[in-house]
């Protein structure tokens, strides 16, 4: 009976994902094993649940009925387990966290330390890096990153949007005669710019919402957005920076002809290895709440 229930759960995953291959990817079970277990379930029940062709898999009417009955039960069971885990969740042992340098120094690191102070048995290890590290190879439990990581199979939670702008000091605008606070694609590629790793190119969206990548003249390359902002303050360079960092009245946001800087996103990535997923979600929600409270205070 246990095997039938396991296979029923897998069948529900196939229906929800739309194919055996997609279910294989979402569960980490080999495609051939997924197919074999669905066949075993059909044999055990004496029902045909899926119609298979070389191109697609469709759910039979009896399969749809079984899915509608079982999916609710499995979802309720998962919710009950999650509630039980949350009720007993206690952070213990090591928690290895990776985050961007500037965000870690400015706010994320302090928020995590505040969270860890509530759990004496939690051993927090914070690493600051602007490199998108591999969560498995680097033994990272939780990573805060802007944009996609190398681990496409990791769970990604959207935290907040990060609007960007091209900007320069007023003295820079006067020196290069950038009137009406505008700059062209050609000027970005030929005038002195400061670039912060890992974004060697600047990402924009055109009027059709298609991504356009521009290659700025890399007159100065740094590994920290704070250093990039300092470079802008010298009046020697143009840069693309988060709007939240542009605090001086002498630094002007520049419009780029027919293009808008692409808004980036801060994500939390995790696999849930040493800590159950409900614990990681609890920590991530804490970080999101802290961010919301600080929206009115420049970070």
GROMACS .gro file of N, CA and C in nm, residues 228-292:
model
  195
  228UNK      N    1   3.202   5.180  -0.689
  228UNK     CA    2   3.155   5.239  -0.815
  228UNK      C    3   3.089   5.374  -0.790
  229UNK      N    4   3.010   5.382  -0.684
  229UNK     CA    5   2.945   5.510  -0.651
  229UNK      C    6   3.049   5.615  -0.614
  230UNK      N    7   3.152   5.574  -0.541
  230UNK     CA    8   3.259   5.669  -0.508
  230UNK      C    9   3.327   5.719  -0.635
  231UNK      N   10   3.344   5.628  -0.732
  231UNK     CA   11   3.403   5.669  -0.860
  231UNK      C   12   3.318   5.772  -0.931
  232UNK      N   13   3.186   5.757  -0.923
  232UNK     CA   14   3.095   5.855  -0.984
  232UNK      C   15   3.109   5.990  -0.915
  233UNK      N   16   3.124   5.989  -0.783
  233UNK     CA   17   3.135   6.114  -0.707
  233UNK      C   18   3.260   6.194  -0.744
  234UNK      N   19   3.362   6.126  -0.798
  234UNK     CA   20   3.483   6.198  -0.839
  234UNK      C   21   3.459   6.283  -0.963
  235UNK      N   22   3.351   6.255  -1.034
  235UNK     CA   23   3.323   6.329  -1.157
  235UNK      C   24   3.398   6.276  -1.277
  236UNK      N   25   3.463   6.161  -1.263
  236UNK     CA   26   3.544   6.108  -1.371
  236UNK      C   27   3.475   5.998  -1.452
  237UNK      N   28   3.367   5.942  -1.396
  237UNK     CA   29   3.308   5.824  -1.460
  237UNK      C   30   3.155   5.829  -1.459
  238UNK      N   31   3.099   5.756  -1.555
  238UNK     CA   32   2.956   5.728  -1.561
  238UNK      C   33   2.938   5.584  -1.513
  239UNK      N   34   2.822   5.552  -1.451
  239UNK     CA   35   2.800   5.417  -1.399
  239UNK      C   36   2.653   5.383  -1.404
  240UNK      N   37   2.623   5.254  -1.392
  240UNK     CA   38   2.486   5.207  -1.372
  240UNK      C   39   2.478   5.152  -1.231
  241UNK      N   40   2.392   5.214  -1.148
  241UNK     CA   41   2.387   5.181  -1.006
  241UNK      C   42   2.243   5.167  -0.958
  242UNK      N   43   2.221   5.096  -0.847
  242UNK     CA   44   2.086   5.091  -0.788
  242UNK      C   45   2.040   5.231  -0.749
  243UNK      N   46   1.915   5.260  -0.772
  243UNK     CA   47   1.861   5.392  -0.737
  243UNK      C   48   1.881   5.423  -0.589
  244UNK      N   49   1.876   5.321  -0.505
  244UNK     CA   50   1.886   5.343  -0.361
  244UNK      C   51   2.023   5.395  -0.319
  245UNK      N   52   2.124   5.379  -0.406
  245UNK     CA   53   2.259   5.424  -0.372
  245UNK      C   54   2.284   5.568  -0.413
  246UNK      N   55   2.202   5.620  -0.504
  246UNK     CA   56   2.225   5.754  -0.557
  246UNK      C   57   2.165   5.857  -0.461
  247UNK      N   58   2.248   5.908  -0.370
  247UNK     CA   59   2.199   5.995  -0.262
  247UNK      C   60   2.242   6.140  -0.277
  248UNK      N   61   2.350   6.165  -0.348
  248UNK     CA   62   2.400   6.301  -0.362
  248UNK      C   63   2.320   6.379  -0.465
  249UNK      N   64   2.289   6.506  -0.433
  249UNK     CA   65   2.220   6.592  -0.529
  249UNK      C   66   2.307   6.624  -0.650
  250UNK      N   67   2.436   6.602  -0.638
  250UNK     CA   68   2.527   6.630  -0.749
  250UNK      C   69   2.539   6.514  -0.847
  251UNK      N   70   2.478   6.402  -0.814
  251UNK     CA   71   2.476   6.287  -0.904
  251UNK      C   72   2.341   6.283  -0.975
  252UNK      N   73   2.345   6.281  -1.108
  252UNK     CA   74   2.225   6.294  -1.190
  252UNK      C   75   2.194   6.162  -1.259
  253UNK      N   76   2.068   6.123  -1.255
  253UNK     CA   77   2.024   6.005  -1.330
  253UNK      C   78   2.004   6.044  -1.476
  254UNK      N   79   2.059   5.962  -1.564
  254UNK     CA   80   2.057   5.993  -1.706
  254UNK      C   81   1.961   5.903  -1.782
  255UNK      N   82   1.884   5.964  -1.871
  255UNK     CA   83   1.797   5.888  -1.959
  255UNK      C   84   1.878   5.837  -2.078
  256UNK      N   85   1.851   5.714  -2.118
  256UNK     CA   86   1.918   5.654  -2.233
  256UNK      C   87   1.816   5.645  -2.346
  257UNK      N   88   1.852   5.696  -2.463
  257UNK     CA   89   1.758   5.705  -2.574
  257UNK      C   90   1.687   5.573  -2.602
  258UNK      N   91   1.552   5.575  -2.587
  258UNK     CA   92   1.465   5.462  -2.621
  258UNK      C   93   1.491   5.336  -2.540
  259UNK      N   94   1.561   5.349  -2.429
  259UNK     CA   95   1.591   5.232  -2.346
  259UNK      C   96   1.565   5.264  -2.199
  260UNK      N   97   1.527   5.163  -2.124
  260UNK     CA   98   1.509   5.177  -1.979
  260UNK      C   99   1.596   5.074  -1.908
  261UNK      N  100   1.671   5.117  -1.807
  261UNK     CA  101   1.753   5.020  -1.732
  261UNK      C  102   1.666   4.908  -1.678
  262UNK      N  103   1.714   4.787  -1.693
  262UNK     CA  104   1.637   4.672  -1.647
  262UNK      C  105   1.641   4.662  -1.495
  263UNK      N  106   1.523   4.648  -1.435
  263UNK     CA  107   1.515   4.628  -1.291
  263UNK      C  108   1.567   4.489  -1.257
  264UNK      N  109   1.657   4.484  -1.161
  264UNK     CA  110   1.710   4.355  -1.118
  264UNK      C  111   1.633   4.307  -0.995
  265UNK      N  112   1.655   4.182  -0.958
  265UNK     CA  113   1.578   4.120  -0.850
  265UNK      C  114   1.672   4.053  -0.752
  266UNK      N  115   1.647   4.075  -0.623
  266UNK     CA  116   1.720   4.002  -0.519
  266UNK      C  117   1.643   3.873  -0.489
  267UNK      N  118   1.715   3.761  -0.500
  267UNK     CA  119   1.656   3.630  -0.473
  267UNK      C  120   1.724   3.565  -0.354
  268UNK      N  121   1.651   3.473  -0.291
  268UNK     CA  122   1.709   3.380  -0.193
  268UNK      C  123   1.705   3.242  -0.256
  269UNK      N  124   1.821   3.175  -0.259
  269UNK     CA  125   1.831   3.041  -0.318
  269UNK      C  126   1.867   2.942  -0.209
  270UNK      N  127   1.807   2.823  -0.217
  270UNK     CA  128   1.842   2.721  -0.119
  270UNK      C  129   1.799   2.583  -0.169
  271UNK      N  130   1.856   2.479  -0.108
  271UNK     CA  131   1.817   2.341  -0.134
  271UNK      C  132   1.748   2.278  -0.014
  272UNK      N  133   1.775   2.329   0.106
  272UNK     CA  134   1.718   2.268   0.225
  272UNK      C  135   1.788   2.139   0.262
  273UNK      N  136   1.920   2.147   0.280
  273UNK     CA  137   1.998   2.027   0.311
  273UNK      C  138   2.000   2.000   0.461
  274UNK      N  139   2.070   2.086   0.535
  274UNK     CA  140   2.080   2.065   0.679
  274UNK      C  141   1.955   2.112   0.752
  275UNK      N  142   1.885   2.207   0.694
  275UNK     CA  143   1.767   2.265   0.759
  275UNK      C  144   1.646   2.241   0.671
  276UNK      N  145   1.533   2.204   0.733
  276UNK     CA  146   1.412   2.178   0.657
  276UNK      C  147   1.368   2.306   0.587
  277UNK      N  148   1.295   2.288   0.477
  277UNK     CA  149   1.255   2.404   0.396
  277UNK      C  150   1.174   2.504   0.476
  278UNK      N  151   1.093   2.457   0.571
  278UNK     CA  152   1.011   2.549   0.649
  278UNK      C  153   1.099   2.642   0.732
  279UNK      N  154   1.216   2.593   0.777
  279UNK     CA  155   1.308   2.677   0.853
  279UNK      C  156   1.368   2.786   0.763
  280UNK      N  157   1.412   2.746   0.645
  280UNK     CA  158   1.470   2.842   0.553
  280UNK      C  159   1.367   2.948   0.515
  281UNK      N  160   1.245   2.904   0.491
  281UNK     CA  161   1.139   3.000   0.457
  281UNK      C  162   1.114   3.096   0.572
  282UNK      N  163   1.124   3.045   0.693
  282UNK     CA  164   1.106   3.131   0.811
  282UNK      C  165   1.213   3.238   0.816
  283UNK      N  166   1.338   3.200   0.789
  283UNK     CA  167   1.447   3.296   0.788
  283UNK      C  168   1.429   3.399   0.676
  284UNK      N  169   1.393   3.348   0.556
  284UNK     CA  170   1.375   3.438   0.441
  284UNK      C  171   1.262   3.537   0.467
  285UNK      N  172   1.154   3.490   0.530
  285UNK     CA  173   1.043   3.581   0.561
  285UNK      C  174   1.087   3.688   0.660
  286UNK      N  175   1.172   3.651   0.754
  286UNK     CA  176   1.228   3.748   0.848
  286UNK      C  177   1.303   3.858   0.773
  287UNK      N  178   1.385   3.817   0.675
  287UNK     CA  179   1.462   3.914   0.596
  287UNK      C  180   1.369   4.004   0.516
  288UNK      N  181   1.265   3.946   0.456
  288UNK     CA  182   1.169   4.026   0.379
  288UNK      C  183   1.099   4.128   0.469
  289UNK      N  184   1.062   4.085   0.590
  289UNK     CA  185   0.996   4.176   0.683
  289UNK      C  186   1.088   4.291   0.722
  290UNK      N  187   1.216   4.260   0.744
  290UNK     CA  188   1.312   4.365   0.779
  290UNK      C  189   1.327   4.464   0.664
  291UNK      N  190   1.328   4.413   0.543
  291UNK     CA  191   1.341   4.501   0.426
  291UNK      C  192   1.221   4.595   0.416
  292UNK      N  193   1.101   4.539   0.436
  292UNK     CA  194   0.980   4.622   0.429
  292UNK      C  195   0.983   4.732   0.534
   0.00000   0.00000   0.00000
